[in-house]
Amino acid sequence: MAKNPVLAKVKSAFAGEILSCRDFRGDLTVSVKRDKIVALCTFLRDDPALLFDLFVDLCGVHYPERSGAEFEVVFHLYSVKLHHRIRVKVPLDARDAEVDSCHEVWKGVNWYEREAYDLVGIRFRNHPNLRRLLTHEEFVGHALRKDYPYWKRHKLSKPYPVIRDK
């Protein structure tokens, strides 16, 4: 059983769904199966002993050397009231780099998921507006993947409107 009470509570509530738990010098990390990410995030936010009410960050990471878990979605959460933080990871296979969106748990996750989609290529199911955020619509590929050719340039075929007409 985990020594840290936060990790112990998570492992108890999600027995069999947690891939790993780690407490390294007070930095808590939990890896979870991708089909349980929304349930886990909701639990972390709503449980009175945890209260991870502040979504801090989400990023997509590319590990091309890992077979079967080439991508990872990483959440950073904080409890304002209880003053603890946790990192939640979701490993994803390159052949199916898709996970459920957590925008219903924390509305602020919306643009972070769009950024991970745009730059790394991770798709978020049920996202209300999953489209490129930082690169233009004609951009080919995902610029933060480690196998992306850094010298490649994508020019627009026509001027890009700064303001879109409705």
PDB file of C-alpha atoms in Angstrom:
ATOM      1  CA  MET A   1       0.000   0.000   0.000  1.00  0.00           C
ATOM      2  CA  ALA A   2       1.173   3.527  -0.743  1.00  0.00           C
ATOM      3  CA  LYS A   3       2.562   5.465   2.240  1.00  0.00           C
ATOM      4  CA  ASN A   4       1.207   8.795   1.010  1.00  0.00           C
ATOM      5  CA  PRO A   5      -2.502   9.202   1.948  1.00  0.00           C
ATOM      6  CA  VAL A   6      -3.371  10.789  -1.418  1.00  0.00           C
ATOM      7  CA  LEU A   7      -1.831   7.910  -3.374  1.00  0.00           C
ATOM      8  CA  ALA A   8      -3.385   5.363  -1.003  1.00  0.00           C
ATOM      9  CA  LYS A   9      -6.844   6.863  -1.576  1.00  0.00           C
ATOM     10  CA  VAL A  10      -6.395   6.906  -5.354  1.00  0.00           C
ATOM     11  CA  LYS A  11      -5.117   3.319  -5.445  1.00  0.00           C
ATOM     12  CA  SER A  12      -8.000   2.177  -3.248  1.00  0.00           C
ATOM     13  CA  ALA A  13     -10.667   3.916  -5.351  1.00  0.00           C
ATOM     14  CA  PHE A  14      -9.214   2.822  -8.705  1.00  0.00           C
ATOM     15  CA  ALA A  15      -7.834  -0.626  -7.923  1.00  0.00           C
ATOM     16  CA  GLY A  16      -6.800  -2.346 -11.141  1.00  0.00           C
ATOM     17  CA  GLU A  17      -7.015   0.864 -13.193  1.00  0.00           C
ATOM     18  CA  ILE A  18      -3.865   2.548 -11.888  1.00  0.00           C
ATOM     19  CA  LEU A  19      -0.757   1.581 -13.857  1.00  0.00           C
ATOM     20  CA  SER A  20       1.718   3.063 -11.375  1.00  0.00           C
ATOM     21  CA  CYS A  21       1.996   5.382  -8.375  1.00  0.00           C
ATOM     22  CA  ARG A  22       5.092   7.222  -7.281  1.00  0.00           C
ATOM     23  CA  ASP A  23       5.998   9.545  -4.446  1.00  0.00           C
ATOM     24  CA  PHE A  24       9.424  11.005  -5.125  1.00  0.00           C
ATOM     25  CA  ARG A  25      10.393  13.573  -2.498  1.00  0.00           C
ATOM     26  CA  GLY A  26       6.792  14.692  -2.164  1.00  0.00           C
ATOM     27  CA  ASP A  27       6.091  14.855  -5.911  1.00  0.00           C
ATOM     28  CA  LEU A  28       3.112  12.559  -6.451  1.00  0.00           C
ATOM     29  CA  THR A  29       2.632  10.881  -9.821  1.00  0.00           C
ATOM     30  CA  VAL A  30      -0.142   8.520 -10.887  1.00  0.00           C
ATOM     31  CA  SER A  31      -0.375   6.752 -14.254  1.00  0.00           C
ATOM     32  CA  VAL A  32      -3.851   5.613 -15.210  1.00  0.00           C
ATOM     33  CA  LYS A  33      -5.452   3.648 -18.047  1.00  0.00           C
ATOM     34  CA  ARG A  34      -6.748   6.018 -20.680  1.00  0.00           C
ATOM     35  CA  ASP A  35     -10.389   4.967 -20.375  1.00  0.00           C
ATOM     36  CA  LYS A  36     -10.392   6.050 -16.694  1.00  0.00           C
ATOM     37  CA  ILE A  37      -8.933   9.544 -17.001  1.00  0.00           C
ATOM     38  CA  VAL A  38     -12.238  11.438 -16.744  1.00  0.00           C
ATOM     39  CA  ALA A  39     -13.393   9.336 -13.780  1.00  0.00           C
ATOM     40  CA  LEU A  40     -10.056   9.800 -12.008  1.00  0.00           C
ATOM     41  CA  CYS A  41      -9.961  13.552 -12.610  1.00  0.00           C
ATOM     42  CA  THR A  42     -13.543  13.908 -11.368  1.00  0.00           C
ATOM     43  CA  PHE A  43     -12.662  11.877  -8.265  1.00  0.00           C
ATOM     44  CA  LEU A  44      -9.542  13.971  -7.617  1.00  0.00           C
ATOM     45  CA  ARG A  45     -11.562  17.178  -7.914  1.00  0.00           C
ATOM     46  CA  ASP A  46     -14.631  16.116  -5.887  1.00  0.00           C
ATOM     47  CA  ASP A  47     -13.338  13.891  -3.088  1.00  0.00           C
ATOM     48  CA  PRO A  48     -13.356  15.956   0.147  1.00  0.00           C
ATOM     49  CA  ALA A  49     -10.026  14.487   1.266  1.00  0.00           C
ATOM     50  CA  LEU A  50      -8.330  15.446  -2.027  1.00  0.00           C
ATOM     51  CA  LEU A  51     -10.020  18.552  -3.517  1.00  0.00           C
ATOM     52  CA  PHE A  52      -7.764  19.012  -6.547  1.00  0.00           C
ATOM     53  CA  ASP A  53      -9.798  22.006  -7.637  1.00  0.00           C
ATOM     54  CA  LEU A  54      -7.127  23.807  -9.650  1.00  0.00           C
ATOM     55  CA  PHE A  55      -6.106  22.515 -13.051  1.00  0.00           C
ATOM     56  CA  VAL A  56      -2.566  23.856 -13.545  1.00  0.00           C
ATOM     57  CA  ASP A  57      -1.272  22.395 -16.808  1.00  0.00           C
ATOM     58  CA  LEU A  58      -1.651  19.702 -19.431  1.00  0.00           C
ATOM     59  CA  CYS A  59       0.986  18.717 -21.934  1.00  0.00           C
ATOM     60  CA  GLY A  60       1.494  16.072 -24.556  1.00  0.00           C
ATOM     61  CA  VAL A  61       4.838  14.268 -24.593  1.00  0.00           C
ATOM     62  CA  HIS A  62       6.401  12.135 -27.333  1.00  0.00           C
ATOM     63  CA  TYR A  63       8.668   9.211 -26.414  1.00  0.00           C
ATOM     64  CA  PRO A  64       9.500   7.542 -29.768  1.00  0.00           C
ATOM     65  CA  GLU A  65      11.778   4.985 -28.076  1.00  0.00           C
ATOM     66  CA  ARG A  66       8.890   3.521 -26.023  1.00  0.00           C
ATOM     67  CA  SER A  67       7.068   0.695 -27.738  1.00  0.00           C
ATOM     68  CA  GLY A  68       3.326   0.742 -27.065  1.00  0.00           C
ATOM     69  CA  ALA A  69       3.382   3.989 -25.058  1.00  0.00           C
ATOM     70  CA  GLU A  70       5.006   6.470 -27.412  1.00  0.00           C
ATOM     71  CA  PHE A  71       2.806   9.330 -26.210  1.00  0.00           C
ATOM     72  CA  GLU A  72       1.763  10.569 -22.819  1.00  0.00           C
ATOM     73  CA  VAL A  73      -0.762  13.140 -21.661  1.00  0.00           C
ATOM     74  CA  VAL A  74       0.398  14.752 -18.409  1.00  0.00           C
ATOM     75  CA  PHE A  75      -1.928  16.687 -16.079  1.00  0.00           C
ATOM     76  CA  HIS A  76      -0.669  18.872 -13.218  1.00  0.00           C
ATOM     77  CA  LEU A  77      -3.270  19.494 -10.505  1.00  0.00           C
ATOM     78  CA  TYR A  78      -3.280  21.437  -7.249  1.00  0.00           C
ATOM     79  CA  SER A  79      -5.551  21.643  -4.209  1.00  0.00           C
ATOM     80  CA  VAL A  80      -5.875  25.269  -3.169  1.00  0.00           C
ATOM     81  CA  LYS A  81      -7.480  24.377   0.168  1.00  0.00           C
ATOM     82  CA  LEU A  82      -5.290  21.408   1.130  1.00  0.00           C
ATOM     83  CA  HIS A  83      -2.019  22.627  -0.452  1.00  0.00           C
ATOM     84  CA  HIS A  84      -0.997  19.469  -2.238  1.00  0.00           C
ATOM     85  CA  ARG A  85      -0.336  18.700  -5.868  1.00  0.00           C
ATOM     86  CA  ILE A  86      -0.344  15.661  -8.115  1.00  0.00           C
ATOM     87  CA  ARG A  87       0.796  14.735 -11.603  1.00  0.00           C
ATOM     88  CA  VAL A  88      -1.481  12.390 -13.574  1.00  0.00           C
ATOM     89  CA  LYS A  89      -0.141  10.590 -16.644  1.00  0.00           C
ATOM     90  CA  VAL A  90      -1.970   8.716 -19.384  1.00  0.00           C
ATOM     91  CA  PRO A  91       0.255   6.593 -21.658  1.00  0.00           C
ATOM     92  CA  LEU A  92      -0.957   6.222 -25.260  1.00  0.00           C
ATOM     93  CA  ASP A  93       0.001   3.960 -28.130  1.00  0.00           C
ATOM     94  CA  ALA A  94       1.113   5.764 -31.309  1.00  0.00           C
ATOM     95  CA  ARG A  95      -1.360   3.751 -33.408  1.00  0.00           C
ATOM     96  CA  ASP A  96      -4.264   5.109 -31.337  1.00  0.00           C
ATOM     97  CA  ALA A  97      -3.143   8.312 -29.615  1.00  0.00           C
ATOM     98  CA  GLU A  98      -6.594   9.295 -28.411  1.00  0.00           C
ATOM     99  CA  VAL A  99      -8.013   9.900 -24.938  1.00  0.00           C
ATOM    100  CA  ASP A 100     -11.250  11.329 -23.531  1.00  0.00           C
ATOM    101  CA  SER A 101     -11.360  15.091 -23.054  1.00  0.00           C
ATOM    102  CA  CYS A 102     -11.487  16.427 -19.493  1.00  0.00           C
ATOM    103  CA  HIS A 103     -13.028  19.770 -20.473  1.00  0.00           C
ATOM    104  CA  GLU A 104     -16.183  18.922 -18.496  1.00  0.00           C
ATOM    105  CA  VAL A 105     -14.117  18.436 -15.330  1.00  0.00           C
ATOM    106  CA  TRP A 106     -12.147  21.676 -15.666  1.00  0.00           C
ATOM    107  CA  LYS A 107     -13.236  24.140 -18.353  1.00  0.00           C
ATOM    108  CA  GLY A 108      -9.711  25.559 -18.473  1.00  0.00           C
ATOM    109  CA  VAL A 109      -8.345  22.341 -19.965  1.00  0.00           C
ATOM    110  CA  ASN A 110      -9.908  23.204 -23.342  1.00  0.00           C
ATOM    111  CA  TRP A 111      -7.046  25.132 -24.934  1.00  0.00           C
ATOM    112  CA  TYR A 112      -4.386  22.914 -23.364  1.00  0.00           C
ATOM    113  CA  GLU A 113      -5.939  19.903 -25.098  1.00  0.00           C
ATOM    114  CA  ARG A 114      -6.002  21.845 -28.356  1.00  0.00           C
ATOM    115  CA  GLU A 115      -2.311  22.665 -27.922  1.00  0.00           C
ATOM    116  CA  ALA A 116      -1.445  18.982 -27.298  1.00  0.00           C
ATOM    117  CA  TYR A 117      -3.439  18.041 -30.399  1.00  0.00           C
ATOM    118  CA  ASP A 118      -1.820  20.721 -32.547  1.00  0.00           C
ATOM    119  CA  LEU A 119       1.800  20.238 -31.523  1.00  0.00           C
ATOM    120  CA  VAL A 120       1.982  16.531 -30.625  1.00  0.00           C
ATOM    121  CA  GLY A 121      -1.012  14.996 -32.414  1.00  0.00           C
ATOM    122  CA  ILE A 122      -2.910  13.550 -29.443  1.00  0.00           C
ATOM    123  CA  ARG A 123      -6.646  13.505 -30.125  1.00  0.00           C
ATOM    124  CA  PHE A 124      -9.198  14.233 -27.382  1.00  0.00           C
ATOM    125  CA  ARG A 125     -12.577  12.519 -27.756  1.00  0.00           C
ATOM    126  CA  ASN A 126     -15.645  14.695 -27.086  1.00  0.00           C
ATOM    127  CA  HIS A 127     -13.643  17.915 -27.184  1.00  0.00           C
ATOM    128  CA  PRO A 128     -15.995  20.767 -28.196  1.00  0.00           C
ATOM    129  CA  ASN A 129     -13.575  22.419 -30.657  1.00  0.00           C
ATOM    130  CA  LEU A 130     -10.555  20.229 -31.401  1.00  0.00           C
ATOM    131  CA  ARG A 131      -8.657  22.140 -34.063  1.00  0.00           C
ATOM    132  CA  ARG A 132      -5.221  23.659 -34.390  1.00  0.00           C
ATOM    133  CA  LEU A 133      -4.375  26.381 -31.918  1.00  0.00           C
ATOM    134  CA  LEU A 134      -0.805  27.565 -32.590  1.00  0.00           C
ATOM    135  CA  THR A 135      -0.148  26.490 -36.174  1.00  0.00           C
ATOM    136  CA  HIS A 136      -2.206  27.352 -39.239  1.00  0.00           C
ATOM    137  CA  GLU A 137      -4.808  25.030 -40.734  1.00  0.00           C
ATOM    138  CA  GLU A 138      -2.601  24.070 -43.702  1.00  0.00           C
ATOM    139  CA  PHE A 139       0.256  22.959 -41.432  1.00  0.00           C
ATOM    140  CA  VAL A 140       1.184  19.317 -42.038  1.00  0.00           C
ATOM    141  CA  GLY A 141       2.274  17.199 -39.086  1.00  0.00           C
ATOM    142  CA  HIS A 142       2.879  18.019 -35.436  1.00  0.00           C
ATOM    143  CA  ALA A 143       5.906  20.192 -34.716  1.00  0.00           C
ATOM    144  CA  LEU A 144       6.785  18.961 -31.197  1.00  0.00           C
ATOM    145  CA  ARG A 145       7.046  15.306 -32.129  1.00  0.00           C
ATOM    146  CA  LYS A 146      10.641  14.207 -31.858  1.00  0.00           C
ATOM    147  CA  ASP A 147      10.526  12.688 -35.346  1.00  0.00           C
ATOM    148  CA  TYR A 148       9.286  15.924 -36.934  1.00  0.00           C
ATOM    149  CA  PRO A 149      11.831  17.411 -39.380  1.00  0.00           C
ATOM    150  CA  TYR A 150      12.720  20.696 -37.674  1.00  0.00           C
ATOM    151  CA  TRP A 151      13.872  22.297 -40.938  1.00  0.00           C
ATOM    152  CA  LYS A 152      10.492  21.800 -42.606  1.00  0.00           C
ATOM    153  CA  ARG A 153       8.493  24.947 -43.403  1.00  0.00           C
ATOM    154  CA  HIS A 154       4.809  25.244 -44.263  1.00  0.00           C
ATOM    155  CA  LYS A 155       3.798  28.319 -46.184  1.00  0.00           C
ATOM    156  CA  LEU A 156       0.192  29.340 -46.504  1.00  0.00           C
ATOM    157  CA  SER A 157      -1.290  29.085 -49.976  1.00  0.00           C
ATOM    158  CA  LYS A 158      -3.299  32.277 -49.408  1.00  0.00           C
ATOM    159  CA  PRO A 159      -3.331  35.069 -46.811  1.00  0.00           C
ATOM    160  CA  TYR A 160      -4.623  33.928 -43.447  1.00  0.00           C
ATOM    161  CA  PRO A 161      -7.429  36.105 -42.060  1.00  0.00           C
ATOM    162  CA  VAL A 162      -6.670  37.389 -38.579  1.00  0.00           C
ATOM    163  CA  ILE A 163     -10.364  37.974 -37.925  1.00  0.00           C
ATOM    164  CA  ARG A 164     -12.864  35.522 -39.318  1.00  0.00           C
ATOM    165  CA  ASP A 165     -16.142  36.760 -40.744  1.00  0.00           C
ATOM    166  CA  LYS A 166     -19.171  34.988 -39.362  1.00  0.00           C
TER     167      LYS A 166
END
